[in-house]
Structure formats: structure tokens, C-alpha cells
Coordinates of N, CA, C and O in Angstrom, one line a residue:
M1 N -18.8 1.3 3.3 CA -18.1 0.2 2.7 C -19.0 -1.0 2.8 O -19.8 -1.2 3.7
N2 N -18.9 -1.9 1.8 CA -19.6 -3.1 1.8 C -19.1 -4.0 2.9 O -18.0 -3.8 3.4
D3 N -19.9 -4.9 3.3 CA -19.5 -5.9 4.3 C -18.2 -6.5 3.9 O -18.0 -7.0 2.8
Y4 N -17.2 -6.6 4.8 CA -15.9 -7.2 4.4 C -16.1 -8.7 4.0 O -15.2 -9.2 3.2
R5 N -17.2 -9.3 4.3 CA -17.4 -10.7 3.9 C -17.6 -10.8 2.4 O -17.4 -11.9 1.9
D6 N -17.8 -9.7 1.7 CA -17.9 -9.7 0.3 C -16.5 -9.7 -0.3 O -16.4 -9.9 -1.5
I7 N -15.5 -9.3 0.5 CA -14.2 -9.1 0.0 C -13.2 -10.1 0.5 O -12.4 -10.6 -0.3
I8 N -13.2 -10.4 1.7 CA -12.3 -11.4 2.4 C -12.8 -12.8 2.2 O -14.0 -13.1 2.6
T9 N -12.0 -13.6 1.5 CA -12.5 -15.0 1.2 C -11.5 -16.0 1.9 O -10.4 -15.7 2.1
I10 N -12.1 -17.1 2.3 CA -11.3 -18.2 2.9 C -11.6 -19.5 2.1 O -12.7 -19.9 2.0
E11 N -10.5 -20.0 1.4 CA -10.7 -21.2 0.7 C -9.6 -22.2 1.2 O -8.4 -21.9 1.2
P12 N -10.1 -23.4 1.6 CA -9.2 -24.3 2.3 C -7.9 -24.6 1.4 O -6.8 -24.8 2.0
G13 N -8.0 -24.7 0.1 CA -6.9 -25.0 -0.7 C -6.0 -23.9 -1.1 O -5.0 -24.0 -1.8
K14 N -6.3 -22.7 -0.7 CA -5.6 -21.5 -1.1 C -4.9 -20.9 0.1 O -5.6 -20.6 1.1
R15 N -3.6 -20.7 0.0 CA -2.8 -20.1 1.1 C -3.1 -20.8 2.5 O -3.2 -20.1 3.5
N16 N -3.3 -22.1 2.4 CA -3.5 -22.9 3.7 C -4.8 -22.4 4.4 O -4.8 -22.5 5.6
G17 N -5.8 -21.9 3.7 CA -7.0 -21.5 4.3 C -6.9 -20.1 5.0 O -7.9 -19.8 5.7
Q18 N -5.9 -19.4 4.8 CA -5.8 -18.0 5.3 C -6.8 -17.1 4.6 O -7.1 -17.3 3.4
P19 N -7.3 -16.1 5.3 CA -8.2 -15.1 4.7 C -7.5 -14.3 3.6 O -6.4 -13.8 3.9
C20 N -8.0 -14.4 2.4 CA -7.4 -13.7 1.2 C -8.4 -12.6 0.8 O -9.5 -12.5 1.1
I21 N -7.8 -11.8 -0.1 CA -8.6 -10.7 -0.6 C -9.2 -11.1 -2.0 O -8.4 -11.4 -2.9
R22 N -10.5 -11.1 -2.1 CA -11.2 -11.4 -3.3 C -10.7 -12.6 -4.1 O -10.7 -12.6 -5.3
G23 N -10.4 -13.6 -3.3 CA -10.0 -14.9 -4.0 C -8.6 -14.9 -4.5 O -8.1 -15.9 -5.1
M24 N -7.9 -13.7 -4.4 CA -6.5 -13.7 -4.8 C -5.6 -14.4 -3.8 O -6.1 -14.9 -2.8
R25 N -4.3 -14.4 -4.1 CA -3.4 -15.1 -3.2 C -2.8 -14.1 -2.2 O -1.9 -14.4 -1.5
I26 N -3.3 -12.9 -2.2 CA -2.8 -11.9 -1.2 C -3.7 -12.0 0.0 O -4.9 -11.9 0.0
T27 N -3.0 -12.3 1.2 CA -3.8 -12.5 2.4 C -3.9 -11.2 3.2 O -3.2 -10.2 3.0
V28 N -4.8 -11.2 4.1 CA -5.0 -10.1 5.1 C -3.7 -9.9 5.8 O -3.2 -8.8 6.0
Y29 N -3.1 -11.0 6.2 CA -1.8 -11.0 6.9 C -0.7 -10.2 6.1 O 0.0 -9.4 6.6
D30 N -0.7 -10.6 4.8 CA 0.3 -9.9 3.9 C 0.1 -8.4 3.9 O 1.1 -7.6 4.0
V31 N -1.1 -7.9 3.8 CA -1.4 -6.5 3.8 C -0.9 -5.9 5.1 O -0.2 -4.8 5.1
F32 N -1.2 -6.5 6.2 CA -0.8 -5.9 7.5 C 0.7 -6.0 7.7 O 1.3 -5.1 8.3
E33 N 1.3 -7.0 7.2 CA 2.8 -7.1 7.2 C 3.4 -6.0 6.5 O 4.4 -5.3 6.9
Y34 N 2.9 -5.6 5.3 CA 3.4 -4.5 4.5 C 3.2 -3.2 5.2 O 4.1 -2.4 5.3
L35 N 2.0 -3.0 5.8 CA 1.8 -1.8 6.5 C 2.6 -1.7 7.8 O 3.2 -0.6 8.1
A36 N 2.8 -2.8 8.5 CA 3.6 -2.8 9.7 C 5.1 -2.5 9.4 O 5.8 -2.0 10.3
S37 N 5.5 -2.9 8.2 CA 6.9 -2.7 7.8 C 7.2 -1.2 7.5 O 8.4 -0.9 7.3
G38 N 6.2 -0.4 7.5 CA 6.3 1.0 7.2 C 5.8 1.5 5.9 O 5.8 2.7 5.6
M39 N 5.3 0.6 5.1 CA 4.7 1.0 3.8 C 3.4 1.8 4.1 O 2.7 1.5 5.1
T40 N 3.1 2.8 3.3 CA 1.8 3.5 3.4 C 0.7 2.7 2.6 O 1.1 1.9 1.8
V41 N -0.5 3.1 2.9 CA -1.6 2.5 2.1 C -1.4 2.8 0.6 O -1.5 1.9 -0.3
A42 N -1.0 4.0 0.3 CA -0.7 4.4 -1.1 C 0.4 3.6 -1.7 O 0.3 3.2 -2.9
E43 N 1.4 3.3 -1.0 CA 2.5 2.4 -1.5 C 2.1 1.0 -1.7 O 2.4 0.4 -2.7
V44 N 1.3 0.5 -0.8 CA 0.8 -0.9 -1.0 C -0.1 -0.9 -2.3 O 0.0 -1.8 -3.1
L45 N -1.0 0.1 -2.4 CA -1.8 0.1 -3.6 C -1.0 0.3 -4.9 O -1.4 -0.3 -5.9
H46 N 0.0 1.0 -4.8 CA 0.9 1.2 -6.0 C 1.6 -0.1 -6.4 O 1.7 -0.5 -7.5
D47 N 2.2 -0.8 -5.4 CA 2.9 -2.0 -5.6 C 2.0 -3.2 -6.0 O 2.5 -4.1 -6.7
F48 N 0.8 -3.1 -5.6 CA -0.2 -4.2 -5.8 C -1.4 -3.6 -6.5 O -2.4 -3.4 -5.9
S49 N -1.3 -3.3 -7.8 CA -2.3 -2.6 -8.5 C -3.7 -3.3 -8.5 O -4.7 -2.7 -8.8
E50 N -3.7 -4.6 -8.2 CA -4.9 -5.3 -8.2 C -5.7 -5.0 -6.9 O -6.9 -5.4 -6.9
L51 N -5.1 -4.4 -5.9 CA -5.8 -4.1 -4.7 C -6.4 -2.7 -4.8 O -6.0 -1.9 -5.6
T52 N -7.5 -2.5 -4.0 CA -8.2 -1.2 -3.9 C -8.2 -0.8 -2.5 O -7.9 -1.5 -1.6
E53 N -8.5 0.5 -2.3 CA -8.6 1.1 -0.9 C -9.6 0.3 -0.2 O -9.5 0.1 1.0
T54 N -10.7 -0.1 -0.8 CA -11.8 -0.8 -0.2 C -11.3 -2.2 0.3 O -11.6 -2.6 1.4
D55 N -10.4 -2.8 -0.4 CA -9.7 -4.1 0.0 C -9.0 -3.9 1.3 O -9.1 -4.7 2.2
I56 N -8.2 -2.8 1.4 CA -7.4 -2.5 2.6 C -8.4 -2.2 3.8 O -8.2 -2.8 4.9
L57 N -9.4 -1.5 3.6 CA -10.4 -1.2 4.6 C -11.1 -2.5 5.1 O -11.4 -2.7 6.3
A58 N -11.3 -3.4 4.1 CA -11.9 -4.7 4.5 C -11.0 -5.5 5.4 O -11.4 -6.2 6.3
C59 N -9.7 -5.4 5.1 CA -8.7 -6.1 6.0 C -8.8 -5.6 7.4 O -8.8 -6.4 8.4
F60 N -8.9 -4.3 7.6 CA -9.1 -3.7 8.9 C -10.4 -4.2 9.6 O -10.5 -4.5 10.7
A61 N -11.5 -4.2 8.8 CA -12.8 -4.6 9.3 C -12.7 -6.1 9.7 O -13.3 -6.4 10.8
Y62 N -12.1 -6.9 8.9 CA -12.0 -8.3 9.2 C -11.2 -8.5 10.6 O -11.6 -9.2 11.4
A63 N -10.1 -7.8 10.7 CA -9.3 -7.9 11.9 C -10.0 -7.4 13.1 O -10.0 -8.0 14.2
A64 N -10.7 -6.3 13.0 CA -11.5 -5.8 14.1 C -12.6 -6.8 14.5 O -12.8 -7.0 15.7
D65 N -13.2 -7.4 13.5 CA -14.3 -8.3 13.9 C -13.7 -9.6 14.6 O -14.3 -10.1 15.5
K66 N -12.5 -10.0 14.2 CA -11.9 -11.2 14.8 C -11.4 -10.9 16.2 O -11.3 -11.8 17.0
E67 N -11.2 -9.6 16.6 CA -10.8 -9.3 17.9 C -11.9 -9.1 18.9 O -11.7 -8.9 20.1
K68 N -13.2 -9.2 18.4 CA -14.3 -9.1 19.3 C -14.4 -10.3 20.2 O -14.1 -11.4 19.9

């Protein structure tokens, strides 16, 4: 996978500076909230067709890096 820094973006004026996916308004937190609520990765990808599996993996990589 490419470095998550190529996928996860932070823009001060977008979603209050929360980390978003590829400049969209979907945040890393949103993705984890969907998964934590019981949605599968396949369901998230189906409901949000603009997301890719690589985007989901980038969310995990971002979160893992922040926990170091």
C-alpha cells in the first residue's frame, strides 16, 4: 500500500481540520464509526462508492501511526 500520507489529508477549513480521505468530507473517524457500528468493509465500500479498500487500509495505517 502507498503511504497513508498520500491518502489521508488534513485541511484546516474542512471538517474542522479532522483527517479526511483524499480531500473528501469523509473522515477517518467516520470510517471507524461505521466499522465499529457493525458494518463490514464491503458494506462501507458499497454505501460509499467513492471509497476504495486502499482508503480503508489507509485509515488503519493512520490510526496505528497515531498510537505510536
